[in-house]
Amino acid sequence: RGVRTRNSKFKGQEEEWKTRNKTILTYIAAAGVGMIGLSYAAVPLYRLYCQASGLGGTAVAGHNADQVETMKPVPERVIKVTFNADRHASMQWNFRPQQTEVFVVPGETALAFYKAKNPTDKPITGISTYNVVPFEAGQYFNKIQCFCFEEQRLNPHEEVDMPVFFYIDPEFDEDPRMARVDTITLSYTFFEAKEGQKLPLPGYS
């Protein structure tokens, strides 16, 4: 009887451990899936936060029309703006800047172009993000017009020019941190977008 009781008790504990282990594994799996989901969601959310605040080298999205009309150029401060183009590994477009660099002064607007081509036999929709290096210059780099954060659909073998109209805020010249900055790099990265997806562009009306 003692042996049967011990065996019965042992089996009961074993079943309890199995149930407990399954529950723990379920929680771990759920937590893993949740963390993966959060990591994917965090990327666009972080980019949008940086876009609005200028943090992390992201250019400020909004611009003041009155400031563009009334700002005074700083002709003695010439800044070289270089351009970079990247693609996510899954993106099949060809994407490149049409110019390697332009020279601007704070307080004057400038226009640059990127070129994108879909070399495939199917339509592809892309969406881009961008940032500015050095990071501290992001708050002074203002876009008036750009193709970022909006879906761009290219038909098979279609090629388009994408303009970027921008200016560097005159306050750039008054910031001691910018005293030795004479080169700014504007970098775009294109991702393949899901049909119907649209990231909001904060700061624009």
Short mmCIF file of C-alpha atoms in Angstrom, two decimals:
data_model
loop_
_atom_site.label_atom_id
_atom_site.label_comp_id
_atom_site.label_asym_id
_atom_site.label_seq_id
_atom_site.Cartn_x
_atom_site.Cartn_y
_atom_site.Cartn_z
CA ARG A 1 0.00 0.00 0.00
CA GLY A 2 2.82 2.38 0.89
CA VAL A 3 4.46 1.80 -2.50
CA ARG A 4 1.17 2.41 -4.35
CA THR A 5 0.56 5.58 -2.39
CA ARG A 6 4.05 6.88 -3.16
CA ASN A 7 3.70 5.99 -6.85
CA SER A 8 0.30 7.65 -7.01
CA LYS A 9 1.67 10.74 -5.28
CA PHE A 10 4.67 10.83 -7.60
CA LYS A 11 2.44 10.58 -10.69
CA GLY A 12 0.28 13.38 -9.37
CA GLN A 13 3.33 15.59 -8.87
CA GLU A 14 4.62 14.68 -12.33
CA GLU A 15 1.32 15.70 -13.94
CA GLU A 16 1.36 18.93 -11.95
CA TRP A 17 4.93 19.69 -13.13
CA LYS A 18 3.99 18.99 -16.74
CA THR A 19 1.00 21.32 -16.50
CA ARG A 20 3.10 24.00 -14.82
CA ASN A 21 5.86 23.66 -17.45
CA LYS A 22 3.33 23.98 -20.28
CA THR A 23 1.94 27.12 -18.68
CA ILE A 24 5.43 28.61 -18.30
CA LEU A 25 6.32 27.76 -21.91
CA THR A 26 3.08 29.36 -23.07
CA TYR A 27 3.90 32.57 -21.19
CA ILE A 28 7.45 32.58 -22.58
CA ALA A 29 6.20 32.05 -26.13
CA ALA A 30 3.60 34.81 -25.73
CA ALA A 31 6.21 37.17 -24.30
CA GLY A 32 8.56 36.39 -27.18
CA VAL A 33 5.90 37.10 -29.79
CA GLY A 34 4.96 40.29 -27.97
CA MET A 35 8.54 41.51 -27.84
CA ILE A 36 9.00 40.82 -31.55
CA GLY A 37 5.84 42.78 -32.29
CA LEU A 38 6.97 45.66 -30.11
CA SER A 39 10.39 45.72 -31.76
CA TYR A 40 8.78 46.07 -35.21
CA ALA A 41 6.40 48.74 -33.94
CA ALA A 42 9.16 50.61 -32.12
CA VAL A 43 11.09 51.31 -35.32
CA PRO A 44 8.49 53.50 -37.07
CA LEU A 45 7.34 55.02 -33.78
CA TYR A 46 10.91 55.97 -32.84
CA ARG A 47 11.48 57.39 -36.32
CA LEU A 48 8.32 59.46 -36.10
CA TYR A 49 9.34 60.76 -32.67
CA CYS A 50 12.77 61.70 -34.01
CA GLN A 51 11.12 63.24 -37.07
CA ALA A 52 9.06 65.57 -34.91
CA SER A 53 11.77 66.43 -32.38
CA GLY A 54 14.99 66.42 -34.40
CA LEU A 55 16.45 63.84 -32.01
CA GLY A 56 18.93 61.29 -33.31
CA GLY A 57 19.88 63.20 -36.45
CA THR A 58 16.42 63.28 -37.98
CA ALA A 59 15.60 66.52 -39.75
CA VAL A 60 12.69 68.51 -38.36
CA ALA A 61 9.56 67.84 -40.40
CA GLY A 62 7.74 71.14 -40.04
CA HIS A 63 8.73 74.51 -41.40
CA ASN A 64 7.49 78.03 -40.89
CA ALA A 65 6.51 79.67 -44.19
CA ASP A 66 7.02 83.14 -42.73
CA GLN A 67 10.51 82.18 -41.61
CA VAL A 68 11.42 80.97 -45.10
CA GLU A 69 10.37 84.33 -46.55
CA THR A 70 12.06 86.50 -43.92
CA MET A 71 15.16 84.56 -42.85
CA LYS A 72 18.51 86.21 -43.57
CA PRO A 73 21.26 84.15 -45.21
CA VAL A 74 24.67 83.84 -43.58
CA PRO A 75 26.88 84.14 -46.69
CA GLU A 76 30.19 83.72 -44.84
CA ARG A 77 29.17 80.26 -43.59
CA VAL A 78 29.26 77.81 -46.50
CA ILE A 79 28.08 74.27 -45.72
CA LYS A 80 28.65 71.24 -47.93
CA VAL A 81 25.61 68.93 -47.97
CA THR A 82 26.32 65.41 -49.21
CA PHE A 83 23.69 62.84 -50.16
CA ASN A 84 23.41 59.13 -49.43
CA ALA A 85 20.92 56.50 -50.60
CA ASP A 86 20.26 53.10 -48.98
CA ARG A 87 17.75 50.31 -49.49
CA HIS A 88 16.40 47.67 -47.13
CA ALA A 89 17.57 44.17 -48.06
CA SER A 90 14.09 43.23 -49.36
CA MET A 91 13.73 46.38 -51.49
CA GLN A 92 14.35 45.68 -55.19
CA TRP A 93 14.46 49.27 -56.45
CA ASN A 94 17.54 51.01 -57.76
CA PHE A 95 17.89 54.18 -55.69
CA ARG A 96 20.60 56.85 -55.81
CA PRO A 97 21.17 60.61 -55.43
CA GLN A 98 21.53 62.55 -58.67
CA GLN A 99 24.23 64.74 -57.15
CA THR A 100 26.89 63.80 -54.64
CA GLU A 101 26.97 67.22 -52.94
CA VAL A 102 25.72 70.80 -53.00
CA PHE A 103 27.02 73.90 -51.25
CA VAL A 104 24.54 76.03 -49.31
CA VAL A 105 24.59 78.76 -46.69
CA PRO A 106 22.28 78.89 -43.66
CA GLY A 107 19.15 80.86 -44.48
CA GLU A 108 18.96 79.94 -48.19
CA THR A 109 16.83 77.25 -49.78
CA ALA A 110 18.33 74.51 -51.93
CA LEU A 111 17.01 71.83 -54.25
CA ALA A 112 18.39 68.32 -54.76
CA PHE A 113 17.14 65.20 -56.53
CA TYR A 114 17.18 61.47 -56.00
CA LYS A 115 16.38 58.91 -58.70
CA ALA A 116 14.47 55.67 -58.16
CA LYS A 117 13.84 52.88 -60.65
CA ASN A 118 11.86 49.66 -60.45
CA PRO A 119 13.86 47.17 -62.56
CA THR A 120 11.42 44.30 -61.96
CA ASP A 121 8.39 43.08 -63.91
CA LYS A 122 5.96 43.84 -61.09
CA PRO A 123 4.79 47.08 -59.43
CA ILE A 124 6.53 47.87 -56.14
CA THR A 125 5.48 50.39 -53.52
CA GLY A 126 8.21 51.92 -51.38
CA ILE A 127 8.34 54.20 -48.37
CA SER A 128 11.40 56.06 -47.12
CA THR A 129 12.87 57.46 -43.94
CA TYR A 130 15.84 59.77 -43.57
CA ASN A 131 18.34 61.17 -41.11
CA VAL A 132 21.08 63.77 -40.89
CA VAL A 133 24.72 63.44 -39.81
CA PRO A 134 26.08 64.91 -37.59
CA PHE A 135 23.09 64.19 -35.37
CA GLU A 136 23.17 67.60 -33.68
CA ALA A 137 22.60 69.30 -37.05
CA GLY A 138 19.24 67.57 -37.51
CA GLN A 139 17.32 70.27 -35.63
CA TYR A 140 18.55 72.91 -38.10
CA PHE A 141 17.96 70.91 -41.29
CA ASN A 142 14.43 71.72 -42.48
CA LYS A 143 12.49 70.08 -45.31
CA ILE A 144 10.07 72.17 -47.34
CA GLN A 145 9.29 69.36 -49.75
CA CYS A 146 10.44 65.74 -49.79
CA PHE A 147 9.31 62.23 -50.63
CA CYS A 148 9.84 60.77 -47.16
CA PHE A 149 7.17 58.92 -45.18
CA GLU A 150 4.83 58.76 -48.19
CA GLU A 151 4.14 55.76 -50.38
CA GLN A 152 5.83 55.83 -53.78
CA ARG A 153 4.49 53.30 -56.27
CA LEU A 154 6.61 52.45 -59.29
CA ASN A 155 5.28 50.34 -62.12
CA PRO A 156 7.50 47.74 -63.81
CA HIS A 157 10.67 49.41 -65.19
CA GLU A 158 9.39 52.87 -64.24
CA GLU A 159 11.97 55.51 -63.27
CA VAL A 160 11.24 58.76 -61.42
CA ASP A 161 13.04 61.81 -60.09
CA MET A 162 12.37 62.65 -56.45
CA PRO A 163 13.02 66.27 -55.33
CA VAL A 164 14.19 67.41 -51.92
CA PHE A 165 13.66 71.13 -51.20
CA PHE A 166 15.35 72.18 -47.97
CA TYR A 167 17.15 74.86 -46.01
CA ILE A 168 19.48 75.11 -43.03
CA ASP A 169 18.13 77.36 -40.29
CA PRO A 170 20.24 80.53 -39.84
CA GLU A 171 20.44 79.71 -36.11
CA PHE A 172 22.84 76.94 -37.14
CA ASP A 173 25.56 79.59 -37.30
CA GLU A 174 24.87 80.73 -33.72
CA ASP A 175 25.13 77.28 -32.12
CA PRO A 176 28.60 76.72 -30.57
CA ARG A 177 28.23 72.97 -31.18
CA MET A 178 28.08 73.67 -34.93
CA ALA A 179 31.19 75.85 -34.95
CA ARG A 180 33.37 73.19 -36.61
CA VAL A 181 30.66 71.54 -38.70
CA ASP A 182 31.18 72.28 -42.38
CA THR A 183 29.68 69.10 -43.86
CA ILE A 184 26.19 67.64 -43.39
CA THR A 185 25.09 64.30 -44.84
CA LEU A 186 21.46 63.69 -45.75
CA SER A 187 20.71 59.98 -45.93
CA TYR A 188 17.54 58.28 -47.20
CA THR A 189 16.57 54.62 -46.77
CA PHE A 190 13.80 53.01 -48.83
CA PHE A 191 11.72 50.07 -47.60
CA GLU A 192 9.13 48.06 -49.46
CA ALA A 193 5.70 49.11 -48.19
CA LYS A 194 2.61 46.99 -47.80
CA GLU A 195 -0.30 47.98 -49.97
CA GLY A 196 -2.37 50.68 -48.25
CA GLN A 197 0.20 51.36 -45.51
CA LYS A 198 0.89 55.04 -44.84
CA LEU A 199 3.10 56.55 -42.18
CA PRO A 200 1.96 60.00 -41.04
CA LEU A 201 4.37 62.87 -41.60
CA PRO A 202 4.22 64.94 -38.41
CA GLY A 203 4.60 68.68 -38.56
CA TYR A 204 3.20 69.24 -42.06
CA SER A 205 -0.21 70.75 -42.55
#
